Amino acid sequence: MTASDQASSDKLTALLSSASVEVSSRGHQLQELRDNFRPGTDVTITFLPGDNYRHNVETASALRRAGFNPVPHIAAREMPSREALDDFLTRARGEADVTRILLIAGDVALTKGPFRSSLDVCASGLTDRGARHQIREPCRPSRRPPISASGSRL
């Protein structure tokens, strides 16, 4: 290996050591994570239209047991009630020691409960309980249309 190749390899190693990875809410990729990523890696857990938050908690628990840092998405528009959001947060903290969440509005056009946006979730005060969550909110291009019930973009 040349000095230039080694320098490139070192840069790639440094970059990957600080990378995060994403898995589905079903967590079927756990073995691949073990094979390719070090314990302590942040692993975000998607919340796709129609997902159930209980799957995210189960996946977060499995990730924590495997030595990863689970970071579940919370899709505001998918939460059917304040009680469901509270249950999700409580279970995530208690069962998987979740300390960080990725708060998103969600890709559906119609809300399933009282939350239309990630700001509505923040305003609920539920994410403040226990003050153990670090909240991240991704940006999304405003022109990207949400997904309809049939799965097509509106």
mmCIF file of C-alpha atoms in Angstrom:
data_model
loop_
_atom_site.group_PDB
_atom_site.id
_atom_site.type_symbol
_atom_site.label_atom_id
_atom_site.label_comp_id
_atom_site.label_asym_id
_atom_site.label_seq_id
_atom_site.Cartn_x
_atom_site.Cartn_y
_atom_site.Cartn_z
ATOM 1 C CA MET A 1 0.000 0.000 0.000
ATOM 2 C CA THR A 2 1.368 3.387 -0.943
ATOM 3 C CA ALA A 3 1.539 6.329 1.465
ATOM 4 C CA SER A 4 -1.311 7.971 -0.453
ATOM 5 C CA ASP A 5 -3.435 4.803 -0.188
ATOM 6 C CA GLN A 6 -2.714 4.613 3.534
ATOM 7 C CA ALA A 7 -3.687 8.265 4.020
ATOM 8 C CA SER A 8 -6.950 7.677 2.156
ATOM 9 C CA SER A 9 -7.612 4.549 4.184
ATOM 10 C CA ASP A 10 -6.962 6.434 7.433
ATOM 11 C CA LYS A 11 -9.342 9.223 6.398
ATOM 12 C CA LEU A 12 -12.051 6.715 5.513
ATOM 13 C CA THR A 13 -11.579 4.897 8.814
ATOM 14 C CA ALA A 14 -11.906 8.185 10.720
ATOM 15 C CA LEU A 15 -15.025 9.119 8.782
ATOM 16 C CA LEU A 16 -16.694 5.756 9.330
ATOM 17 C CA SER A 17 -15.869 5.765 13.039
ATOM 18 C CA SER A 18 -18.108 8.809 13.480
ATOM 19 C CA ALA A 19 -20.843 7.684 11.086
ATOM 20 C CA SER A 20 -24.315 6.599 12.030
ATOM 21 C CA VAL A 21 -26.403 3.984 10.309
ATOM 22 C CA GLU A 22 -30.147 3.486 9.894
ATOM 23 C CA VAL A 23 -32.254 0.330 10.196
ATOM 24 C CA SER A 24 -35.912 -0.458 9.674
ATOM 25 C CA SER A 25 -38.282 -0.595 12.610
ATOM 26 C CA ARG A 26 -38.250 -4.385 12.374
ATOM 27 C CA GLY A 27 -34.487 -4.450 13.017
ATOM 28 C CA HIS A 28 -33.726 -7.336 10.678
ATOM 29 C CA GLN A 29 -30.252 -5.919 10.012
ATOM 30 C CA LEU A 30 -28.842 -6.604 13.498
ATOM 31 C CA GLN A 31 -26.351 -9.268 12.394
ATOM 32 C CA GLU A 32 -25.072 -7.055 9.581
ATOM 33 C CA LEU A 33 -24.555 -4.264 12.104
ATOM 34 C CA ARG A 34 -22.569 -6.574 14.367
ATOM 35 C CA ASP A 35 -20.453 -7.681 11.416
ATOM 36 C CA ASN A 36 -19.713 -4.193 10.085
ATOM 37 C CA PHE A 37 -19.984 -1.602 12.860
ATOM 38 C CA ARG A 38 -18.390 -1.187 16.243
ATOM 39 C CA PRO A 39 -20.375 -1.212 19.477
ATOM 40 C CA GLY A 40 -21.276 2.341 20.431
ATOM 41 C CA THR A 41 -22.297 3.283 16.886
ATOM 42 C CA ASP A 42 -25.440 5.415 16.661
ATOM 43 C CA VAL A 43 -28.202 3.512 14.882
ATOM 44 C CA THR A 44 -31.326 5.402 13.852
ATOM 45 C CA ILE A 45 -34.553 3.440 13.552
ATOM 46 C CA THR A 46 -36.979 4.474 10.817
ATOM 47 C CA PHE A 47 -40.653 5.183 11.379
ATOM 48 C CA LEU A 48 -42.246 4.539 8.019
ATOM 49 C CA PRO A 49 -45.932 5.113 7.259
ATOM 50 C CA GLY A 50 -47.956 2.404 8.976
ATOM 51 C CA ASP A 51 -45.211 1.396 11.447
ATOM 52 C CA ASN A 52 -46.135 0.694 15.048
ATOM 53 C CA TYR A 53 -44.018 2.434 17.674
ATOM 54 C CA ARG A 54 -43.819 -0.778 19.693
ATOM 55 C CA HIS A 55 -41.649 -2.282 16.926
ATOM 56 C CA ASN A 56 -39.284 0.675 17.276
ATOM 57 C CA VAL A 57 -39.002 0.059 21.011
ATOM 58 C CA GLU A 58 -38.314 -3.659 20.458
ATOM 59 C CA THR A 59 -35.664 -2.833 17.869
ATOM 60 C CA ALA A 60 -34.143 -0.171 20.132
ATOM 61 C CA SER A 61 -33.922 -2.722 22.960
ATOM 62 C CA ALA A 62 -32.208 -5.268 20.714
ATOM 63 C CA LEU A 63 -29.752 -2.628 19.502
ATOM 64 C CA ARG A 64 -28.941 -1.555 23.071
ATOM 65 C CA ARG A 65 -28.354 -5.186 24.125
ATOM 66 C CA ALA A 66 -25.982 -5.559 21.151
ATOM 67 C CA GLY A 67 -23.996 -2.527 22.323
ATOM 68 C CA PHE A 68 -25.294 0.082 19.877
ATOM 69 C CA ASN A 69 -26.853 3.482 20.634
ATOM 70 C CA PRO A 70 -30.458 3.357 19.417
ATOM 71 C CA VAL A 71 -31.888 6.639 18.080
ATOM 72 C CA PRO A 72 -35.532 6.043 17.138
ATOM 73 C CA HIS A 73 -37.435 8.296 14.780
ATOM 74 C CA ILE A 74 -40.676 9.674 16.117
ATOM 75 C CA ALA A 75 -43.064 10.448 13.272
ATOM 76 C CA ALA A 76 -45.438 13.070 14.665
ATOM 77 C CA ARG A 77 -48.251 12.424 12.179
ATOM 78 C CA GLU A 78 -48.167 8.675 12.907
ATOM 79 C CA MET A 79 -48.795 9.096 16.652
ATOM 80 C CA PRO A 80 -52.477 8.296 17.283
ATOM 81 C CA SER A 81 -52.631 10.112 20.648
ATOM 82 C CA ARG A 82 -50.717 11.905 23.394
ATOM 83 C CA GLU A 83 -50.954 8.677 25.391
ATOM 84 C CA ALA A 84 -49.297 6.681 22.598
ATOM 85 C CA LEU A 85 -46.454 9.209 22.358
ATOM 86 C CA ASP A 86 -46.012 9.143 26.125
ATOM 87 C CA ASP A 87 -45.977 5.330 26.083
ATOM 88 C CA PHE A 88 -43.415 5.322 23.247
ATOM 89 C CA LEU A 89 -41.087 7.707 25.080
ATOM 90 C CA THR A 90 -41.499 5.932 28.420
ATOM 91 C CA ARG A 91 -40.830 2.498 26.914
ATOM 92 C CA ALA A 92 -37.900 3.755 24.850
ATOM 93 C CA ARG A 93 -36.288 5.216 27.985
ATOM 94 C CA GLY A 94 -37.102 2.292 30.242
ATOM 95 C CA GLU A 95 -36.599 -0.689 27.951
ATOM 96 C CA ALA A 96 -33.785 0.555 25.706
ATOM 97 C CA ASP A 97 -32.158 3.404 27.645
ATOM 98 C CA VAL A 98 -32.824 5.742 24.704
ATOM 99 C CA THR A 99 -31.323 9.169 25.285
ATOM 100 C CA ARG A 100 -31.661 10.610 21.779
ATOM 101 C CA ILE A 101 -34.562 10.729 19.355
ATOM 102 C CA LEU A 102 -34.941 11.937 15.791
ATOM 103 C CA LEU A 103 -38.182 13.870 15.593
ATOM 104 C CA ILE A 104 -39.840 14.038 12.170
ATOM 105 C CA ALA A 105 -43.264 15.154 10.951
ATOM 106 C CA GLY A 106 -43.758 11.953 8.980
ATOM 107 C CA ASP A 107 -44.379 11.288 5.337
ATOM 108 C CA VAL A 108 -48.160 10.964 5.441
ATOM 109 C CA ALA A 109 -50.581 13.688 4.374
ATOM 110 C CA LEU A 110 -53.204 12.981 7.035
ATOM 111 C CA THR A 111 -52.410 12.888 10.713
ATOM 112 C CA LYS A 112 -53.475 9.876 12.746
ATOM 113 C CA GLY A 113 -53.732 11.893 15.949
ATOM 114 C CA PRO A 114 -53.207 15.334 17.452
ATOM 115 C CA PHE A 115 -49.700 16.031 16.073
ATOM 116 C CA ARG A 116 -49.353 17.701 12.665
ATOM 117 C CA SER A 117 -45.658 18.510 12.962
ATOM 118 C CA SER A 118 -42.554 17.876 15.013
ATOM 119 C CA LEU A 119 -43.143 21.259 16.659
ATOM 120 C CA ASP A 120 -46.516 19.993 17.926
ATOM 121 C CA VAL A 121 -44.704 17.095 19.591
ATOM 122 C CA CYS A 122 -42.237 19.479 21.231
ATOM 123 C CA ALA A 123 -45.075 21.760 22.358
ATOM 124 C CA SER A 124 -46.801 18.803 24.040
ATOM 125 C CA GLY A 125 -44.126 18.789 26.742
ATOM 126 C CA LEU A 126 -43.897 15.000 26.582
ATOM 127 C CA THR A 127 -40.335 15.007 25.247
ATOM 128 C CA ASP A 128 -39.250 17.084 28.267
ATOM 129 C CA ARG A 129 -40.250 14.491 30.849
ATOM 130 C CA GLY A 130 -37.189 13.150 32.562
ATOM 131 C CA ALA A 131 -35.070 15.575 30.508
ATOM 132 C CA ARG A 132 -33.078 12.644 29.130
ATOM 133 C CA HIS A 133 -33.766 13.023 25.430
ATOM 134 C CA GLN A 134 -31.599 14.907 23.023
ATOM 135 C CA ILE A 135 -33.922 15.839 20.183
ATOM 136 C CA ARG A 136 -32.822 16.243 16.590
ATOM 137 C CA GLU A 137 -35.077 17.537 13.845
ATOM 138 C CA PRO A 138 -34.041 16.971 10.234
ATOM 139 C CA CYS A 139 -34.831 19.498 7.546
ATOM 140 C CA ARG A 140 -36.928 18.513 4.577
ATOM 141 C CA PRO A 141 -37.335 20.496 1.381
ATOM 142 C CA SER A 142 -40.686 22.279 1.629
ATOM 143 C CA ARG A 143 -41.549 21.372 -1.949
ATOM 144 C CA ARG A 144 -41.323 17.633 -1.307
ATOM 145 C CA PRO A 145 -44.946 16.489 -1.108
ATOM 146 C CA PRO A 146 -46.124 14.059 1.570
ATOM 147 C CA ILE A 147 -47.205 10.514 0.766
ATOM 148 C CA SER A 148 -50.923 9.797 0.284
ATOM 149 C CA ALA A 149 -52.709 6.839 1.843
ATOM 150 C CA SER A 150 -52.141 4.897 -1.396
ATOM 151 C CA GLY A 151 -48.374 5.377 -1.105
ATOM 152 C CA SER A 152 -47.939 7.874 -3.930
ATOM 153 C CA ARG A 153 -46.617 11.395 -3.500
ATOM 154 C CA LEU A 154 -49.331 14.037 -3.437
#
